[in-house]
Coordinates of C-alpha atoms in Angstrom, one line a residue:
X117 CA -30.1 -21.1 -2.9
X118 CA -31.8 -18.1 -3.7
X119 CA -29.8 -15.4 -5.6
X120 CA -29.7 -11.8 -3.8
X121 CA -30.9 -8.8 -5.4
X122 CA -30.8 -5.2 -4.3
X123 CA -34.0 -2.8 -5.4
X124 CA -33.2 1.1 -4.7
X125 CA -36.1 3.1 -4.8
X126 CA -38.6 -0.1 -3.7
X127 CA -40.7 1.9 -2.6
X128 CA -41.8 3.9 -5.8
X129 CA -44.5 3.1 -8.9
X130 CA -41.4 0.5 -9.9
X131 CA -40.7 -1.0 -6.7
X132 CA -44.8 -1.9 -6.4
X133 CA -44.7 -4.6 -9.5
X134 CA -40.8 -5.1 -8.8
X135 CA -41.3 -6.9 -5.4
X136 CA -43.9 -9.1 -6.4
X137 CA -42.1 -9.8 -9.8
X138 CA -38.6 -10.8 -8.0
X139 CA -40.2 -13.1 -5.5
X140 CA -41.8 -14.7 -8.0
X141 CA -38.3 -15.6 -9.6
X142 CA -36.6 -16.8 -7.1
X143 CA -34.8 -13.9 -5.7
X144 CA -34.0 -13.0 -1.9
X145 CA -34.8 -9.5 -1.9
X146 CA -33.0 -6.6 0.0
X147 CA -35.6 -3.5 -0.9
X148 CA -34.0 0.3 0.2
X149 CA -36.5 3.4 0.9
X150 CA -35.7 6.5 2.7
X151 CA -39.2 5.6 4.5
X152 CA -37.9 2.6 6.0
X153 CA -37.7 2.5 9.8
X154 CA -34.4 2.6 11.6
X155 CA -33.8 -1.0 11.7
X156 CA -34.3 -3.7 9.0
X157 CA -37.8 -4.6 8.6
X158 CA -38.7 -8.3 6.6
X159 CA -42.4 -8.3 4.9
X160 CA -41.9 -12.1 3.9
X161 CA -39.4 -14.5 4.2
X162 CA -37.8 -13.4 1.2
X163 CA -38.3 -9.6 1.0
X164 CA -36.6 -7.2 3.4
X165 CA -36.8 -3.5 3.6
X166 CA -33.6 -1.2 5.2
X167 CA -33.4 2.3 5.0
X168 CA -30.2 3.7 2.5
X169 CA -26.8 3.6 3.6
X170 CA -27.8 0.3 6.4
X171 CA -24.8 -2.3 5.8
X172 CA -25.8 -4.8 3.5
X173 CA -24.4 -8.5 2.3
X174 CA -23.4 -9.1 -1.0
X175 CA -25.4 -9.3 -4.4
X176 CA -25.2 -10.5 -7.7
X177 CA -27.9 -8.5 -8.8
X178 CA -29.3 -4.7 -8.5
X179 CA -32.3 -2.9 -9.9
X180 CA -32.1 0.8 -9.6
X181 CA -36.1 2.0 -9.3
X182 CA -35.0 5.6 -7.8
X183 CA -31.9 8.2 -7.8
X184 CA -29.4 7.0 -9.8
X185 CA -26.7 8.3 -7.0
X186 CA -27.6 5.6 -4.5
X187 CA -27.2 3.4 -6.9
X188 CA -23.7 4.6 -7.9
X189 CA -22.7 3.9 -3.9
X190 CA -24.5 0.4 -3.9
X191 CA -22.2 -0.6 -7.2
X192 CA -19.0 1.4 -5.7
X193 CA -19.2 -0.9 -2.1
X194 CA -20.3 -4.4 -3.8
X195 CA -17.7 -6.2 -5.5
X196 CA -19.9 -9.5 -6.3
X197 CA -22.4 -7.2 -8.3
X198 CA -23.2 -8.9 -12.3
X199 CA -25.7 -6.9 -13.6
X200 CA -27.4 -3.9 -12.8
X201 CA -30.4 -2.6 -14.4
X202 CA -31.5 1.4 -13.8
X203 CA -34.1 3.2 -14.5
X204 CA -33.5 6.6 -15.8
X205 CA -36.3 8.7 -17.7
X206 CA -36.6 9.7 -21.0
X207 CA -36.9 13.4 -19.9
X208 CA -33.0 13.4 -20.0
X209 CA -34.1 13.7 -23.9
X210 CA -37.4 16.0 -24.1
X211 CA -36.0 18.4 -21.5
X212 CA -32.7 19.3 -21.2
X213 CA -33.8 22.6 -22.8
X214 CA -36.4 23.4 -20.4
X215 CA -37.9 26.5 -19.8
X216 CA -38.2 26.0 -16.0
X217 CA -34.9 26.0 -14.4
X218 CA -35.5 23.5 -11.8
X219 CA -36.5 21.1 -14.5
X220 CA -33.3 21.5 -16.8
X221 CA -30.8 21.4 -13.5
X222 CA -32.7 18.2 -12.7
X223 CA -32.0 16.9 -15.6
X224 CA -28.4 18.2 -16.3
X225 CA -27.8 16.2 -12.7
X226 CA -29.6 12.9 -14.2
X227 CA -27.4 13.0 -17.1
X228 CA -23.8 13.2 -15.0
X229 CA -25.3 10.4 -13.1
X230 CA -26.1 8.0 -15.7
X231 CA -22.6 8.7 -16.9
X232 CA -20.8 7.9 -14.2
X233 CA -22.5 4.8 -13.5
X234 CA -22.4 3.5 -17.0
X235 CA -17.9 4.4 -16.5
X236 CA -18.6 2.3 -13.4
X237 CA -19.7 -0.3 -14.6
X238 CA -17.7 -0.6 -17.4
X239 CA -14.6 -0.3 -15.2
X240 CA -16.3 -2.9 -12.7
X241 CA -16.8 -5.3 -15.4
X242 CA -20.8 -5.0 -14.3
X243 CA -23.7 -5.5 -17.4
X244 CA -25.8 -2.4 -17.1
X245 CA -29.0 -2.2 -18.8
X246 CA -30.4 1.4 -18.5
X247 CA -33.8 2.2 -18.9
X248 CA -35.6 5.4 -20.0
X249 CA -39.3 5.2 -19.4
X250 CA -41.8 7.4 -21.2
X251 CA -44.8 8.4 -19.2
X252 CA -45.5 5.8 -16.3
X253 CA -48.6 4.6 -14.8
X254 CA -50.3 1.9 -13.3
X255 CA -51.0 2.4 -9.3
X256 CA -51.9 6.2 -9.2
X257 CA -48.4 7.2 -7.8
X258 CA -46.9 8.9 -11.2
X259 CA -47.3 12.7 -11.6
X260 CA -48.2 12.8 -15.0
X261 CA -51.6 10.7 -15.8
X262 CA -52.6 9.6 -12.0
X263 CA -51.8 13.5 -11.3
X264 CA -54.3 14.8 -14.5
X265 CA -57.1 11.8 -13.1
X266 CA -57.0 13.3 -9.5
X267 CA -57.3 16.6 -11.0
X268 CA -60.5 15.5 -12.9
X269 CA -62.3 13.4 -10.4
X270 CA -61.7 16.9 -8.2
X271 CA -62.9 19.1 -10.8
X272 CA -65.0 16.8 -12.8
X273 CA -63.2 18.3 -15.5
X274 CA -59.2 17.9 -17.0
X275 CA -57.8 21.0 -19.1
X276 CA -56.0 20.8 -22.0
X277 CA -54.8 23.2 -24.6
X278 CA -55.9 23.6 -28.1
X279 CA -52.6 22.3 -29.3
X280 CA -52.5 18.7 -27.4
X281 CA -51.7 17.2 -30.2
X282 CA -48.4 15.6 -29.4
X283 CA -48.1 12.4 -29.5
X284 CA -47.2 10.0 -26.3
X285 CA -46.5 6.6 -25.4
X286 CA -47.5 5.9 -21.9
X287 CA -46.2 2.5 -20.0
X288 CA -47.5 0.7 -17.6
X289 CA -45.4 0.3 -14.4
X290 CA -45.4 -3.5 -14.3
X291 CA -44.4 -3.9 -17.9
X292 CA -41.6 -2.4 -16.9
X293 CA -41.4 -4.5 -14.3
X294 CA -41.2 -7.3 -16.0
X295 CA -39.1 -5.8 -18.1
X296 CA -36.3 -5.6 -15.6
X297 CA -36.9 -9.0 -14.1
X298 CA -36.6 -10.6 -17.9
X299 CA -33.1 -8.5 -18.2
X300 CA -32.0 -10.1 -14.9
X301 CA -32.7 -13.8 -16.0
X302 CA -31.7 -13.3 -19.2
X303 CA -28.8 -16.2 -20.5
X304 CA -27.0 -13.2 -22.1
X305 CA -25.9 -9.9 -20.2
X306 CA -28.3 -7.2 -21.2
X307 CA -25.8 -4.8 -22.3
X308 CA -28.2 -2.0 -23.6
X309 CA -29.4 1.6 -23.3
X310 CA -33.2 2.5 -24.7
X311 CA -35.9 4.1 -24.3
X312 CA -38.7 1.8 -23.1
X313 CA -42.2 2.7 -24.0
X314 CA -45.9 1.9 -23.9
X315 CA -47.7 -0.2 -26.3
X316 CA -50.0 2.4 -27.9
X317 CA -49.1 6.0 -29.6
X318 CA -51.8 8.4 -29.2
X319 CA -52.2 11.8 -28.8
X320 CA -52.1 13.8 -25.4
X321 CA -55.5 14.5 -25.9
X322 CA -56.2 11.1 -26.7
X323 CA -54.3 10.2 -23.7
X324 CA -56.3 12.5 -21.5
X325 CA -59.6 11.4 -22.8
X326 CA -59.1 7.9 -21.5
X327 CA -58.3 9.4 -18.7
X328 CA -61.1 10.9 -18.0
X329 CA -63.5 8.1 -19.1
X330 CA -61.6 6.0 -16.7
X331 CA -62.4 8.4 -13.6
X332 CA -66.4 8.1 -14.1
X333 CA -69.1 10.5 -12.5
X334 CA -69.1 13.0 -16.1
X335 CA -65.5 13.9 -16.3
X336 CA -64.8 15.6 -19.4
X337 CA -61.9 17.2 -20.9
X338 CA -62.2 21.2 -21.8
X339 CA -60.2 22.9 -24.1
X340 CA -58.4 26.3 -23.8
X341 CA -56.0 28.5 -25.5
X342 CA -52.6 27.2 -24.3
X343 CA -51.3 30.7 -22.2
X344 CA -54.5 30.9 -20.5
X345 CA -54.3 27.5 -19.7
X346 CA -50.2 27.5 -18.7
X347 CA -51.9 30.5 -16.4
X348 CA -54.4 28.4 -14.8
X349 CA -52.0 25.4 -14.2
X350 CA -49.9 28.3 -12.4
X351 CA -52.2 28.6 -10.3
X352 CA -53.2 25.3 -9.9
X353 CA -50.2 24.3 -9.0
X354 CA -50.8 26.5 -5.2
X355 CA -53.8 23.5 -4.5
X356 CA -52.9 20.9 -1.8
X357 CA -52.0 17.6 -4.2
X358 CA -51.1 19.9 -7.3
X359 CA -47.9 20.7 -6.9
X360 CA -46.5 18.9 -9.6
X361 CA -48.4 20.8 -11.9
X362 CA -46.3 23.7 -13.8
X363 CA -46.6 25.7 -17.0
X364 CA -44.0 24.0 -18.7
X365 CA -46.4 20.7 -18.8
X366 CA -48.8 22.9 -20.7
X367 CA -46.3 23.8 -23.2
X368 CA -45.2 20.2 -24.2
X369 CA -48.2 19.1 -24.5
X370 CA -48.1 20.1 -28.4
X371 CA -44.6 18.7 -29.0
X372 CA -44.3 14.4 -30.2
X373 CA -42.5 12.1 -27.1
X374 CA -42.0 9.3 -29.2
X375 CA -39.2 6.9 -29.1
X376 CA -37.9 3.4 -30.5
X377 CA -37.9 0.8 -28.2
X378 CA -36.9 -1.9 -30.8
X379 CA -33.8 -3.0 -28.7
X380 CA -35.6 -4.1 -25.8
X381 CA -38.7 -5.5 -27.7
X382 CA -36.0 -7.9 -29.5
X383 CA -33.4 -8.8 -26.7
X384 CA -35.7 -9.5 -23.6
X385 CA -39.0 -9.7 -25.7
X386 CA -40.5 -6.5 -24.3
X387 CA -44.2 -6.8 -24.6
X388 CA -45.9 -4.0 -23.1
X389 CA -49.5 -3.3 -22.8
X390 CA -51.9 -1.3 -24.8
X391 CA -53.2 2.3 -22.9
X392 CA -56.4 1.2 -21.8
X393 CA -56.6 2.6 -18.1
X394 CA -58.9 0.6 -15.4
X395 CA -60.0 2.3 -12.3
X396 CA -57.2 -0.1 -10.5
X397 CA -54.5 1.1 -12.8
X398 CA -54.7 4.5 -10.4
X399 CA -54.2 1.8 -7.0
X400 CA -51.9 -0.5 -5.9
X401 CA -53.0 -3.7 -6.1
X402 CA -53.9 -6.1 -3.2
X403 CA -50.7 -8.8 -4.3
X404 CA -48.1 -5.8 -3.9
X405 CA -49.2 -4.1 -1.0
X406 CA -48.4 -7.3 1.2
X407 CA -44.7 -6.5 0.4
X408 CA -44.7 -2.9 0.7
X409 CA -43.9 -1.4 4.1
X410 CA -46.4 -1.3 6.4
X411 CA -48.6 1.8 6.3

């Protein structure tokens, strides 16, 4: 028999590579969005989608893709749960001391979350791997790179300041993927907390110039002085499809996002891929959208 598994957030950059990943495994596959419709809706025999909240059977298993606080409820109401994996973000480490005030309450609630889960599961005798992602892509849903690529295949052009020098690690959405299913089948409990990064170390310009070789037709990057720039992301940010853009994005782009990884790249032999964007690294591909809600 198929062992049950609940994904939270399925319906995220995550949940894309998850639900293919799972079925693949063996799993029976209980996937929660907020875009759901009112009643249960099954995709395949094996995968079914319910909105938040809709009574569910017991698990063994449960990958958190999305708010950490519906995952907290899922682990609080299941008593047959052994492992949970959640994905948090390493942002609870690069910007805590944010200059934008929506962006540090954001992450000041992240943090209380991840603690009371991980005091959950302890009490709950649950294995909790948490995750912290650096910057995410892979089907054109993240806000970061697919966000800067809609921007220059718009503009034909994608901004940076004279400073982006920082240095990133971007990840691709189904190495994480895979990353989560390998902690799930794993012999041993994944008992673990890490950052989980890409497989390259470049700079944000760097970064951005793939980018904008990827998006074709003459996109180029152009540089500026970083406050006009943090200016015209400000305004920006007022265009349909931009709003994700703000000043403080600007401003970090200077500053090093690096992390170790070496825990996860020992215990469940976390491989993940180069940064080498392909024009279907900004879709979801044909294989996940079969599981994904209809429309």
């Amino acid at each position: 028999m198929r062992e049950s598994v609940f994904v939270t957030g399925a319906s995220s950059q995550l949940g894309v590579f998850l639900l293919p990943r799972l079925l693949t495994a063996g799993f029976q596959v209980l996937a929660f969005s907020r875009k759901a419709p009112l009643v249960p809706a099954r995709v395949s025999e094996c995968v079914q989608w319910a909105r938040p909240g809709w009574p569910a059977g017991p698990a063994s298993h449960l990958v958190s893709c999305g708010p950490i606080g519906l995952a907290l409820q899922l682990v609080q109401g299941n008593t047959d749960l052994r492992r949970v994996v959640a994905f948090s973000t390493t942002s609870v480490l690069t910007k805590a001391a944010s200059e934008n005030r929506q962006e540090k309450a954001l992450i000041a609630g992240i943090r209380a979350e991840e603690q009371r889960l991980r005091a959950l599961c302890e009490q709950q005798g649950i294995a909790l791997t948490l995750i912290r992602p650096t910057l995410i892509y892979g089907c054109g849903m993240d806000r970061n790179i697919s966000l800067m690529a809609k921007f220059g295949r718009r503009f034909r052009f994608i901004r940076l300041a004279s400073n982006a020098d920082g240095l990133r690690q971007p990840v691709h959405a189904d190495d994480l993927a895979a990353l989560a299913v390998n902690c799930l089948l794993s012999e041993t409990a994944v008992r673990l907390e890490s950052a989980a990064c890409g497989g390259s170390t470049l700079s944000y310009r760097e970064m951005m110039e793939k980018t904008a070789a990827v998006c074709g037709q003459g996109v180029r990057t152009l540089t500026l002085d970083g406050r006009v720039l943090a200016w015209a992301v400000r305004l920006a940010a007022l265009l349909p499809g931009l709003g994700g853009l703000n000043p403080e994005m600007v401003r970090r782009q200077g500053r090093d996002m690096v992390f170790d990884d070496s825990g996860f790249r020992a215990a469940p032999g976390y491989q993940p891929r180069p940064f080498d964007p392909l024009p279907g690294d900004f879709e979801i591909p044909g294989y996940a959208r079969k599981l994904q809600l209809p429309g």
